[in-house]
PDB file of C-alpha atoms and ligand atoms in Angstrom:
ATOM      1  CA  MET J 114      75.369  97.966  63.558  1.00 83.00           C
ATOM      2  CA  LYS J 115      78.917  96.756  64.167  1.00 91.00           C
ATOM      3  CA  LYS J 116      80.686  98.088  67.253  1.00 95.00           C
ATOM      4  CA  ASP J 117      84.411  98.851  67.518  1.00 98.00           C
ATOM      5  CA  LEU J 118      86.699  99.359  70.501  1.00 98.00           C
ATOM      6  CA  ILE J 119      88.836 102.326  69.568  1.00 98.00           C
ATOM      7  CA  SER J 120      88.835 104.269  72.839  1.00 98.00           C
ATOM      8  CA  ILE J 121      87.517 103.886  76.393  1.00 98.00           C
ATOM      9  CA  LYS J 122      86.030 107.328  75.795  1.00 98.00           C
ATOM     10  CA  ASP J 123      83.391 105.670  73.576  1.00 98.00           C
ATOM     11  CA  LEU J 124      82.233 103.235  76.298  1.00 98.00           C
ATOM     12  CA  SER J 125      79.446 104.055  78.745  1.00 97.00           C
ATOM     13  CA  ILE J 126      79.988 103.341  82.448  1.00 97.00           C
ATOM     14  CA  ASP J 127      77.468 100.545  82.076  1.00 98.00           C
ATOM     15  CA  GLU J 128      79.455  98.999  79.190  1.00 98.00           C
ATOM     16  CA  ILE J 129      82.681  99.232  81.211  1.00 98.00           C
ATOM     17  CA  ASP J 130      80.997  97.564  84.215  1.00 98.00           C
ATOM     18  CA  LYS J 131      79.648  94.784  82.004  1.00 98.00           C
ATOM     19  CA  ILE J 132      83.091  94.087  80.465  1.00 98.00           C
ATOM     20  CA  LEU J 133      84.652  93.956  83.941  1.00 98.00           C
ATOM     21  CA  GLU J 134      81.900  91.622  85.215  1.00 98.00           C
ATOM     22  CA  LEU J 135      82.249  89.316  82.226  1.00 98.00           C
ATOM     23  CA  ALA J 136      86.043  89.235  82.616  1.00 98.00           C
ATOM     24  CA  GLN J 137      85.585  88.302  86.273  1.00 98.00           C
ATOM     25  CA  ALA J 138      83.250  85.451  85.321  1.00 98.00           C
ATOM     26  CA  LEU J 139      85.751  84.245  82.696  1.00 98.00           C
ATOM     27  CA  LYS J 140      88.635  84.437  85.158  1.00 98.00           C
ATOM     28  CA  SER J 141      86.690  82.423  87.752  1.00 97.00           C
ATOM     29  CA  ASP J 142      85.761  79.804  85.176  1.00 96.00           C
ATOM     30  CA  PRO J 143      88.037  79.807  82.092  1.00 90.00           C
ATOM     31  CA  SER J 144      85.886  77.139  80.421  1.00 90.00           C
ATOM     32  CA  LEU J 145      82.939  79.551  80.309  1.00 92.00           C
ATOM     33  CA  TYR J 146      81.721  80.225  76.729  1.00 94.00           C
ATOM     34  CA  TYR J 147      84.382  77.804  75.470  1.00 93.00           C
ATOM     35  CA  GLU J 148      82.684  77.316  72.089  1.00 94.00           C
ATOM     36  CA  LYS J 149      80.871  80.635  71.855  1.00 97.00           C
ATOM     37  CA  LEU J 150      83.103  81.927  69.040  1.00 98.00           C
ATOM     38  CA  LYS J 151      83.366  78.632  67.166  1.00 98.00           C
ATOM     39  CA  GLY J 152      83.918  79.268  63.464  1.00 98.00           C
ATOM     40  CA  LYS J 153      84.920  82.906  64.013  1.00 98.00           C
ATOM     41  CA  SER J 154      88.260  84.309  62.848  1.00 98.00           C
ATOM     42  CA  LEU J 155      90.218  87.162  64.406  1.00 98.00           C
ATOM     43  CA  GLY J 156      92.858  89.037  62.381  1.00 98.00           C
ATOM     44  CA  LEU J 157      95.825  90.397  64.326  1.00 98.00           C
ATOM     45  CA  ILE J 158      97.303  93.318  62.360  1.00 98.00           C
ATOM     46  CA  PHE J 159     100.515  94.204  64.200  1.00 98.00           C
ATOM     47  CA  GLN J 160     102.850  96.905  62.896  1.00 97.00           C
ATOM     48  CA  LYS J 161     104.830  96.767  66.163  1.00 97.00           C
ATOM     49  CA  PRO J 162     106.098  93.950  68.396  1.00 97.00           C
ATOM     50  CA  SER J 163     103.907  92.571  71.186  1.00 98.00           C
ATOM     51  CA  ASN J 164     103.944  89.909  73.860  1.00 98.00           C
ATOM     52  CA  ARG J 165     100.861  90.448  76.065  1.00 98.00           C
ATOM     53  CA  THR J 166      98.424  91.857  73.509  1.00 98.00           C
ATOM     54  CA  ARG J 167      99.204  89.361  70.787  1.00 98.00           C
ATOM     55  CA  VAL J 168      99.397  86.245  72.966  1.00 98.00           C
ATOM     56  CA  SER J 169      96.372  87.073  75.128  1.00 98.00           C
ATOM     57  CA  PHE J 170      94.162  87.718  72.091  1.00 98.00           C
ATOM     58  CA  ASP J 171      95.447  84.598  70.370  1.00 98.00           C
ATOM     59  CA  VAL J 172      94.957  82.334  73.391  1.00 98.00           C
ATOM     60  CA  GLY J 173      91.703  84.064  74.368  1.00 98.00           C
ATOM     61  CA  MET J 174      90.219  83.467  70.919  1.00 98.00           C
ATOM     62  CA  TYR J 175      91.315  79.812  71.069  1.00 97.00           C
ATOM     63  CA  GLN J 176      89.726  79.383  74.497  1.00 97.00           C
ATOM     64  CA  LEU J 177      86.445  80.711  73.086  1.00 97.00           C
ATOM     65  CA  GLY J 178      86.520  78.242  70.185  1.00 97.00           C
ATOM     66  CA  GLY J 179      87.698  80.682  67.510  1.00 98.00           C
ATOM     67  CA  HIS J 180      90.805  81.054  65.387  1.00 97.00           C
ATOM     68  CA  THR J 181      93.354  83.812  64.696  1.00 98.00           C
ATOM     69  CA  VAL J 182      95.432  84.956  61.726  1.00 98.00           C
ATOM     70  CA  TYR J 183      98.574  86.935  62.587  1.00 98.00           C
ATOM     71  CA  LEU J 184      99.444  89.672  60.114  1.00 97.00           C
ATOM     72  CA  GLY J 185     102.826  91.155  61.057  1.00 96.00           C
ATOM     73  CA  PRO J 186     104.570  94.226  59.658  1.00 94.00           C
ATOM     74  CA  ASP J 187     105.862  92.351  56.591  1.00 93.00           C
ATOM     75  CA  ASP J 188     102.591  90.610  55.725  1.00 95.00           C
ATOM     76  CA  ILE J 189      99.942  93.043  54.563  1.00 92.00           C
ATOM     77  CA  LYS J 190     102.123  96.195  54.811  1.00 90.00           C
ATOM     78  CA  LEU J 191      99.346  98.508  55.919  1.00 91.00           C
ATOM     79  CA  GLY J 192      99.126 101.530  53.638  1.00 86.00           C
ATOM     80  CA  VAL J 193     102.277 100.549  51.710  1.00 89.00           C
ATOM     81  CA  ARG J 194     101.368  97.567  49.545  1.00 92.00           C
ATOM     82  CA  GLU J 195      97.773  98.778  49.235  1.00 95.00           C
ATOM     83  CA  THR J 196      95.614 101.379  50.948  1.00 95.00           C
ATOM     84  CA  THR J 197      94.292 100.818  54.451  1.00 96.00           C
ATOM     85  CA  LYS J 198      90.816 101.190  52.976  1.00 96.00           C
ATOM     86  CA  ASP J 199      91.342  98.361  50.459  1.00 96.00           C
ATOM     87  CA  ILE J 200      92.819  96.184  53.199  1.00 97.00           C
ATOM     88  CA  ALA J 201      89.763  96.808  55.391  1.00 97.00           C
ATOM     89  CA  HIS J 202      87.395  95.946  52.539  1.00 97.00           C
ATOM     90  CA  THR J 203      89.275  92.758  51.664  1.00 97.00           C
ATOM     91  CA  LEU J 204      89.757  91.487  55.215  1.00 98.00           C
ATOM     92  CA  SER J 205      86.068  92.095  55.943  1.00 98.00           C
ATOM     93  CA  ARG J 206      85.329  89.353  53.381  1.00 98.00           C
ATOM     94  CA  TYR J 207      87.420  86.786  55.325  1.00 98.00           C
ATOM     95  CA  LEU J 208      87.469  87.725  58.988  1.00 98.00           C
ATOM     96  CA  ASP J 209      84.911  88.415  61.726  1.00 98.00           C
ATOM     97  CA  ILE J 210      86.944  90.851  63.839  1.00 98.00           C
ATOM     98  CA  ILE J 211      90.322  92.620  63.845  1.00 98.00           C
ATOM     99  CA  VAL J 212      92.829  93.765  66.462  1.00 98.00           C
ATOM    100  CA  ALA J 213      95.121  96.439  65.054  1.00 98.00           C
ATOM    101  CA  ARG J 214      98.386  97.662  66.616  1.00 98.00           C
ATOM    102  CA  THR J 215      99.607 100.616  64.578  1.00 97.00           C
ATOM    103  CA  PHE J 216     101.927 103.583  64.699  1.00 97.00           C
ATOM    104  CA  LEU J 217      99.351 106.136  63.550  1.00 97.00           C
ATOM    105  CA  HIS J 218      96.058 106.304  65.405  1.00 98.00           C
ATOM    106  CA  GLN J 219      94.497 107.389  62.101  1.00 98.00           C
ATOM    107  CA  ASP J 220      95.234 103.917  60.673  1.00 97.00           C
ATOM    108  CA  VAL J 221      93.039 102.314  63.352  1.00 98.00           C
ATOM    109  CA  LEU J 222      90.302 104.860  62.586  1.00 98.00           C
ATOM    110  CA  ASP J 223      90.598 104.176  58.833  1.00 98.00           C
ATOM    111  CA  LEU J 224      90.357 100.419  59.395  1.00 98.00           C
ATOM    112  CA  ALA J 225      87.298 100.886  61.603  1.00 98.00           C
ATOM    113  CA  GLU J 226      85.630 103.238  59.152  1.00 98.00           C
ATOM    114  CA  ASN J 227      86.084 100.918  56.177  1.00 98.00           C
ATOM    115  CA  ALA J 228      85.730  97.470  57.708  1.00 98.00           C
ATOM    116  CA  THR J 229      82.300  95.921  58.039  1.00 98.00           C
ATOM    117  CA  MET J 230      83.494  93.959  61.089  1.00 98.00           C
ATOM    118  CA  PRO J 231      84.461  95.222  64.563  1.00 98.00           C
ATOM    119  CA  VAL J 232      87.928  96.720  64.942  1.00 98.00           C
ATOM    120  CA  ILE J 233      89.761  96.677  68.289  1.00 98.00           C
ATOM    121  CA  ASN J 234      92.565  99.137  68.956  1.00 98.00           C
ATOM    122  CA  GLY J 235      95.457  96.968  70.175  1.00 98.00           C
ATOM    123  CA  LEU J 236      97.604 100.096  70.792  1.00 98.00           C
ATOM    124  CA  SER J 237      98.168 103.139  68.627  1.00 98.00           C
ATOM    125  CA  ASP J 238     100.441 106.069  69.267  1.00 98.00           C
ATOM    126  CA  LEU J 239      97.486 107.804  70.938  1.00 98.00           C
ATOM    127  CA  LEU J 240      95.657 105.123  72.933  1.00 98.00           C
ATOM    128  CA  HIS J 241      95.813 101.657  74.484  1.00 98.00           C
ATOM    129  CA  PRO J 242      92.210 100.917  75.512  1.00 98.00           C
ATOM    130  CA  CYS J 243      92.539  97.150  76.104  1.00 99.00           C
ATOM    131  CA  GLN J 244      95.316  97.915  78.591  1.00 99.00           C
ATOM    132  CA  GLY J 245      93.189 100.552  80.333  1.00 99.00           C
ATOM    133  CA  LEU J 246      90.274  98.132  80.735  1.00 99.00           C
ATOM    134  CA  ALA J 247      92.540  95.383  82.085  1.00 99.00           C
ATOM    135  CA  ASP J 248      94.006  97.934  84.500  1.00 99.00           C
ATOM    136  CA  LEU J 249      90.555  98.809  85.829  1.00 99.00           C
ATOM    137  CA  PHE J 250      89.888  95.098  86.284  1.00 99.00           C
ATOM    138  CA  THR J 251      93.176  94.614  88.163  1.00 99.00           C
ATOM    139  CA  ILE J 252      92.652  97.632  90.416  1.00 99.00           C
ATOM    140  CA  LYS J 253      89.120  96.472  91.258  1.00 98.00           C
ATOM    141  CA  GLU J 254      90.435  92.978  91.951  1.00 98.00           C
ATOM    142  CA  LYS J 255      92.950  94.383  94.473  1.00 98.00           C
ATOM    143  CA  PHE J 256      90.806  97.039  96.185  1.00 98.00           C
ATOM    144  CA  SER J 257      87.260  95.676  95.582  1.00 98.00           C
ATOM    145  CA  LYS J 258      86.309  99.145  94.323  1.00 98.00           C
ATOM    146  CA  LEU J 259      87.378 101.867  91.902  1.00 98.00           C
ATOM    147  CA  LYS J 260      85.597 105.053  92.969  1.00 98.00           C
ATOM    148  CA  GLY J 261      87.559 107.199  95.395  1.00 98.00           C
ATOM    149  CA  LEU J 262      90.952 105.541  94.859  1.00 98.00           C
ATOM    150  CA  THR J 263      93.922 107.668  93.795  1.00 98.00           C
ATOM    151  CA  LEU J 264      96.184 106.567  90.954  1.00 99.00           C
ATOM    152  CA  ALA J 265      99.485 108.374  90.415  1.00 98.00           C
ATOM    153  CA  PHE J 266     101.069 108.022  86.980  1.00 98.00           C
ATOM    154  CA  ILE J 267     104.734 108.973  86.866  1.00 98.00           C
ATOM    155  CA  GLY J 268     106.473 109.199  83.502  1.00 98.00           C
ATOM    156  CA  ASP J 269     105.602 109.931  79.900  1.00 98.00           C
ATOM    157  CA  GLY J 270     102.219 111.390  78.886  1.00 98.00           C
ATOM    158  CA  ASN J 271     101.766 108.634  76.299  1.00 98.00           C
ATOM    159  CA  ASN J 272      99.183 106.216  74.838  1.00 98.00           C
ATOM    160  CA  VAL J 273      98.922 104.254  78.104  1.00 98.00           C
ATOM    161  CA  VAL J 274      98.256 107.322  80.227  1.00 98.00           C
ATOM    162  CA  HIS J 275      95.718 108.620  77.700  1.00 98.00           C
ATOM    163  CA  SER J 276      93.653 105.454  78.092  1.00 99.00           C
ATOM    164  CA  LEU J 277      94.151 105.542  81.866  1.00 98.00           C
ATOM    165  CA  LEU J 278      92.831 109.108  81.876  1.00 98.00           C
ATOM    166  CA  TYR J 279      89.579 107.961  80.277  1.00 98.00           C
ATOM    167  CA  ALA J 280      89.425 104.796  82.402  1.00 98.00           C
ATOM    168  CA  ALA J 281      89.958 106.651  85.681  1.00 98.00           C
ATOM    169  CA  SER J 282      87.749 109.634  84.969  1.00 98.00           C
ATOM    170  CA  LYS J 283      84.843 107.448  83.828  1.00 98.00           C
ATOM    171  CA  THR J 284      84.952 105.279  86.938  1.00 98.00           C
ATOM    172  CA  GLY J 285      85.637 107.884  89.646  1.00 98.00           C
ATOM    173  CA  ILE J 286      89.323 107.120  90.254  1.00 98.00           C
ATOM    174  CA  ASN J 287      91.305 110.267  91.100  1.00 98.00           C
ATOM    175  CA  ILE J 288      94.283 110.496  88.768  1.00 98.00           C
ATOM    176  CA  ARG J 289      97.484 112.510  89.269  1.00 98.00           C
ATOM    177  CA  ILE J 290     100.020 112.708  86.495  1.00 98.00           C
ATOM    178  CA  ALA J 291     103.649 113.743  86.918  1.00 98.00           C
ATOM    179  CA  THR J 292     105.622 114.228  83.705  1.00 98.00           C
ATOM    180  CA  PRO J 293     108.672 116.269  82.765  1.00 97.00           C
ATOM    181  CA  ALA J 294     107.878 119.559  80.993  1.00 96.00           C
ATOM    182  CA  GLY J 295     107.137 118.895  77.339  1.00 96.00           C
ATOM    183  CA  TYR J 296     105.930 115.333  77.919  1.00 98.00           C
ATOM    184  CA  GLU J 297     102.444 116.116  79.234  1.00 98.00           C
ATOM    185  CA  PRO J 298      99.440 114.101  78.013  1.00 98.00           C
ATOM    186  CA  ASP J 299      97.432 115.335  75.036  1.00 98.00           C
ATOM    187  CA  LYS J 300      95.641 118.602  75.953  1.00 98.00           C
ATOM    188  CA  ASP J 301      92.265 117.599  74.483  1.00 98.00           C
ATOM    189  CA  ILE J 302      92.280 114.275  76.304  1.00 98.00           C
ATOM    190  CA  LEU J 303      93.074 116.092  79.566  1.00 98.00           C
ATOM    191  CA  ILE J 304      90.163 118.478  79.011  1.00 98.00           C
ATOM    192  CA  GLN J 305      87.806 115.576  78.239  1.00 98.00           C
ATOM    193  CA  ALA J 306      89.019 113.595  81.253  1.00 98.00           C
ATOM    194  CA  LYS J 307      88.492 116.591  83.557  1.00 98.00           C
ATOM    195  CA  GLU J 308      84.906 116.917  82.287  1.00 98.00           C
ATOM    196  CA  LEU J 309      84.259 113.193  82.777  1.00 98.00           C
ATOM    197  CA  ALA J 310      85.812 113.273  86.243  1.00 98.00           C
ATOM    198  CA  LYS J 311      83.434 116.096  87.248  1.00 97.00           C
ATOM    199  CA  ASP J 312      80.482 113.833  86.449  1.00 96.00           C
ATOM    200  CA  ALA J 313      82.076 110.916  88.326  1.00 97.00           C
ATOM    201  CA  GLY J 314      82.987 113.075  91.354  1.00 97.00           C
ATOM    202  CA  SER J 315      86.739 112.549  90.967  1.00 98.00           C
ATOM    203  CA  THR J 316      89.751 114.666  90.018  1.00 98.00           C
ATOM    204  CA  VAL J 317      92.421 114.875  87.319  1.00 98.00           C
ATOM    205  CA  GLU J 318      95.596 116.667  88.408  1.00 98.00           C
ATOM    206  CA  GLU J 319      98.824 117.430  86.567  1.00 97.00           C
ATOM    207  CA  VAL J 320     101.902 117.950  88.711  1.00 93.00           C
ATOM    208  CA  SER J 321     105.539 118.434  87.799  1.00 84.00           C
ATOM    209  CA  ASP J 322     106.922 116.732  90.911  1.00 94.00           C
ATOM    210  CA  LYS J 323     106.784 112.944  91.232  1.00 97.00           C
ATOM    211  CA  ASP J 324     106.662 113.052  95.076  1.00 98.00           C
ATOM    212  CA  GLU J 325     103.597 115.262  94.946  1.00 97.00           C
ATOM    213  CA  ALA J 326     101.912 112.782  92.612  1.00 98.00           C
ATOM    214  CA  ALA J 327     102.769 109.757  94.744  1.00 98.00           C
ATOM    215  CA  ALA J 328     101.849 111.242  98.146  1.00 98.00           C
ATOM    216  CA  GLY J 329      99.159 109.062  99.722  1.00 98.00           C
ATOM    217  CA  ALA J 330      98.322 107.314  96.427  1.00 98.00           C
ATOM    218  CA  ASP J 331      96.716 103.856  96.281  1.00 98.00           C
ATOM    219  CA  VAL J 332      98.235 102.974  92.911  1.00 99.00           C
ATOM    220  CA  LEU J 333     101.615 103.989  91.495  1.00 99.00           C
ATOM    221  CA  TYR J 334     101.777 103.432  87.745  1.00 99.00           C
ATOM    222  CA  THR J 335     104.582 103.917  85.281  1.00 98.00           C
ATOM    223  CA  ASP J 336     105.421 103.027  81.686  1.00 98.00           C
ATOM    224  CA  VAL J 337     108.538 103.147  79.523  1.00 98.00           C
ATOM    225  CA  TRP J 338     110.159 106.507  78.790  1.00 98.00           C
ATOM    226  CA  ILE J 339     110.841 105.391  75.233  1.00 98.00           C
ATOM    227  CA  SER J 340     107.786 103.943  73.529  1.00 98.00           C
ATOM    228  CA  MET J 341     107.911 101.790  70.415  1.00 98.00           C
ATOM    229  CA  GLY J 342     108.967 104.017  67.516  1.00 97.00           C
ATOM    230  CA  GLN J 343     110.683 106.616  69.750  1.00 98.00           C
ATOM    231  CA  GLU J 344     114.049 104.830  69.864  1.00 97.00           C
ATOM    232  CA  PRO J 345     115.859 107.581  67.882  1.00 98.00           C
ATOM    233  CA  ASP J 346     115.091 109.984  70.803  1.00 98.00           C
ATOM    234  CA  ARG J 347     116.482 107.596  73.408  1.00 98.00           C
ATOM    235  CA  LYS J 348     119.402 109.743  74.557  1.00 98.00           C
ATOM    236  CA  LYS J 349     117.351 112.899  75.016  1.00 98.00           C
ATOM    237  CA  ARG J 350     114.494 111.053  76.707  1.00 98.00           C
ATOM    238  CA  LEU J 351     116.789 109.327  79.209  1.00 98.00           C
ATOM    239  CA  LYS J 352     118.105 112.756  80.176  1.00 98.00           C
ATOM    240  CA  ASP J 353     114.686 114.435  80.342  1.00 98.00           C
ATOM    241  CA  PHE J 354     113.091 111.650  82.407  1.00 98.00           C
ATOM    242  CA  HIS J 355     115.900 110.940  84.879  1.00 96.00           C
ATOM    243  CA  ASN J 356     113.942 112.514  87.785  1.00 96.00           C
ATOM    244  CA  PHE J 357     110.859 110.411  87.123  1.00 98.00           C
ATOM    245  CA  LYS J 358     112.013 106.959  88.151  1.00 98.00           C
ATOM    246  CA  LEU J 359     109.712 104.763  90.254  1.00 98.00           C
ATOM    247  CA  ASP J 360     112.059 103.635  93.037  1.00 98.00           C
ATOM    248  CA  SER J 361     111.703 102.587  96.691  1.00 98.00           C
ATOM    249  CA  GLU J 362     111.964 106.161  97.886  1.00 98.00           C
ATOM    250  CA  LEU J 363     108.992 107.159  95.771  1.00 98.00           C
ATOM    251  CA  LEU J 364     107.050 104.074  96.773  1.00 98.00           C
ATOM    252  CA  ALA J 365     107.483 105.070 100.427  1.00 98.00           C
ATOM    253  CA  LYS J 366     105.447 108.240  99.730  1.00 98.00           C
ATOM    254  CA  ALA J 367     102.366 106.252  98.702  1.00 98.00           C
ATOM    255  CA  LYS J 368      99.957 104.530 101.112  1.00 98.00           C
ATOM    256  CA  PRO J 369     101.469 101.517 102.936  1.00 98.00           C
ATOM    257  CA  GLU J 370      99.014  99.196 101.153  1.00 98.00           C
ATOM    258  CA  SER J 371      99.620 100.779  97.734  1.00 98.00           C
ATOM    259  CA  VAL J 372     100.227  98.724  94.608  1.00 98.00           C
ATOM    260  CA  VAL J 373     102.701  99.251  91.764  1.00 99.00           C
ATOM    261  CA  MET J 374     101.510  98.823  88.186  1.00 99.00           C
ATOM    262  CA  HIS J 375     103.282  98.815  84.831  1.00 98.00           C
ATOM    263  CA  CYS J 376     101.711  97.786  81.532  1.00 98.00           C
ATOM    264  CA  LEU J 377     105.002  96.077  80.528  1.00 98.00           C
ATOM    265  CA  PRO J 378     107.359  95.629  78.791  1.00 98.00           C
ATOM    266  CA  ALA J 379     109.476  97.365  81.453  1.00 98.00           C
ATOM    267  CA  HIS J 380     112.863  98.899  80.811  1.00 98.00           C
ATOM    268  CA  ARG J 381     114.223  97.868  84.208  1.00 98.00           C
ATOM    269  CA  GLY J 382     116.596 100.384  85.710  1.00 98.00           C
ATOM    270  CA  GLU J 383     115.100 103.196  83.639  1.00 98.00           C
ATOM    271  CA  GLU J 384     111.499 104.056  84.638  1.00 98.00           C
ATOM    272  CA  VAL J 385     111.368 101.449  87.432  1.00 98.00           C
ATOM    273  CA  THR J 386     113.956  99.773  89.667  1.00 98.00           C
ATOM    274  CA  ASP J 387     114.240  95.983  89.998  1.00 98.00           C
ATOM    275  CA  GLU J 388     113.601  96.356  93.713  1.00 98.00           C
ATOM    276  CA  VAL J 389     110.191  97.949  93.107  1.00 98.00           C
ATOM    277  CA  ILE J 390     108.997  95.849  90.175  1.00 98.00           C
ATOM    278  CA  ASP J 391     110.049  92.611  91.907  1.00 98.00           C
ATOM    279  CA  GLY J 392     108.940  93.812  95.345  1.00 98.00           C
ATOM    280  CA  PRO J 393     105.863  93.003  97.430  1.00 98.00           C
ATOM    281  CA  HIS J 394     103.817  95.993  96.189  1.00 98.00           C
ATOM    282  CA  SER J 395     104.165  95.050  92.529  1.00 98.00           C
ATOM    283  CA  ILE J 396     101.127  93.510  90.822  1.00 98.00           C
ATOM    284  CA  VAL J 397     102.508  93.722  87.286  1.00 98.00           C
ATOM    285  CA  PHE J 398     102.116  90.035  86.453  1.00 98.00           C
ATOM    286  CA  ASP J 399      98.530  89.911  87.737  1.00 98.00           C
ATOM    287  CA  GLN J 400      98.008  92.930  85.510  1.00 98.00           C
ATOM    288  CA  ALA J 401      99.553  91.041  82.572  1.00 98.00           C
ATOM    289  CA  GLU J 402      97.443  87.935  83.277  1.00 98.00           C
ATOM    290  CA  ASN J 403      94.281  89.998  83.393  1.00 98.00           C
ATOM    291  CA  ARG J 404      94.834  91.124  79.819  1.00 98.00           C
ATOM    292  CA  LEU J 405      93.684  87.612  78.840  1.00 98.00           C
ATOM    293  CA  HIS J 406      90.412  87.731  80.775  1.00 98.00           C
ATOM    294  CA  ILE J 407      89.630  91.236  79.531  1.00 98.00           C
ATOM    295  CA  GLN J 408      90.411  90.403  75.887  1.00 98.00           C
ATOM    296  CA  LYS J 409      88.001  87.457  76.068  1.00 98.00           C
ATOM    297  CA  ALA J 410      85.307  89.720  77.508  1.00 98.00           C
ATOM    298  CA  ILE J 411      85.932  92.310  74.766  1.00 98.00           C
ATOM    299  CA  LEU J 412      85.728  89.665  72.016  1.00 98.00           C
ATOM    300  CA  LEU J 413      82.469  88.300  73.417  1.00 98.00           C
ATOM    301  CA  LYS J 414      80.960  91.766  73.783  1.00 98.00           C
ATOM    302  CA  LEU J 415      81.793  92.744  70.197  1.00 98.00           C
ATOM    303  CA  LEU J 416      80.930  89.432  68.544  1.00 97.00           C
ATOM    304  CA  THR J 417      77.818  88.199  70.360  1.00 94.00           C
TER     305      THR J 417
HETATM  306  N1   CP P 227     101.222  95.971  77.648  1.00 83.12           N
HETATM  307  C1   CP P 227     101.278  95.540  76.381  1.00 83.12           C
HETATM  308  O1   CP P 227     100.479  95.906  75.542  1.00 83.12           O
HETATM  309  O2   CP P 227     102.273  94.652  76.139  1.00 83.12           O
HETATM  310  P1   CP P 227     102.746  94.148  74.698  1.00 83.12           P
HETATM  311  O3   CP P 227     103.354  95.326  74.006  1.00 83.12           O
HETATM  312  O4   CP P 227     103.723  93.062  74.971  1.00 83.12           O
HETATM  313  O5   CP P 227     101.545  93.668  73.944  1.00 83.12           O
HETATM  314  N1  NVA P 228     103.913 103.199  75.718  1.00 83.12           N
HETATM  315  C1  NVA P 228     104.363 101.898  75.307  1.00 83.12           C
HETATM  316  C2  NVA P 228     103.363 100.865  75.705  1.00 83.12           C
HETATM  317  C3  NVA P 228     103.731  99.446  75.374  1.00 83.12           C
HETATM  318  C4  NVA P 228     102.658  98.472  75.751  1.00 83.12           C
HETATM  319  C5  NVA P 228     104.586 101.889  73.804  1.00 83.12           C
HETATM  320  O1  NVA P 228     103.767 102.462  73.076  1.00 83.12           O
HETATM  321  O2  NVA P 228     105.587 101.334  73.349  1.00 83.12           O
END
């Protein structure tokens, strides 16, 4: 049966470990499996812009011997020119695997349900699983462990934090989330993450104060206050989030050896200051690089 990657929720701990191990092997030796996906084609359905996700999948597929076809917003016009179902049926006759970046999470689910090939969620409004897996890889690379660490997320309860909630609670990372009122993560995802954390022996905490979240944390993580598609709300969001900036003062509350993470793109001066993102605690470009190694591991896991 074909396997998709829609959410980290659907992966067992063993599957997560195996993806991280494979990514490590690929990072240590980029020539590993260099022809493993020879003759295979990956479709990149992108309704939104992308730097990291698009380029790392494109280059990753090339490094594994395969080929990609980019399908931007004006190409297949998901659900506009024809139904998502018909697109899934048609593309299944040409391609071996798809990465889809959509506005509606339901569009990724519809592609996965109707395609006969694996579908990878390359970011929807609900989730960003490839980012969450690369973040686990990066945290493990820095601390040589995951279990028992504390990650503080400061900002919007969005797609990135939803995937981090699953990633952390499955692997025993304690996660604290500070958001302004009205911008909390999805309630069901919080409930699921709390259940998963119980099994892993870790905690999921929601706090309204960013200092409380950051106190003694190993990882400080933030993301944009205005996600792709939310630009019309920019003025209101800037006002609502102004107390949730990741600056040097906040960084000083975390452990001295803490790291700063951001999935990027960053809106410098909004959710994070230049001083912090360019400073010695920041690992954001290692995090960006690791997207490549993780994408290759995901492709290999789903296609071989
Ligand atoms: N972090 C991330 O997914 O970046 P892009 O939007 O550039 O792909
Ligand atoms: N939350 C951001 C993540 C970008 C990678 C967005 O959805 O735009």
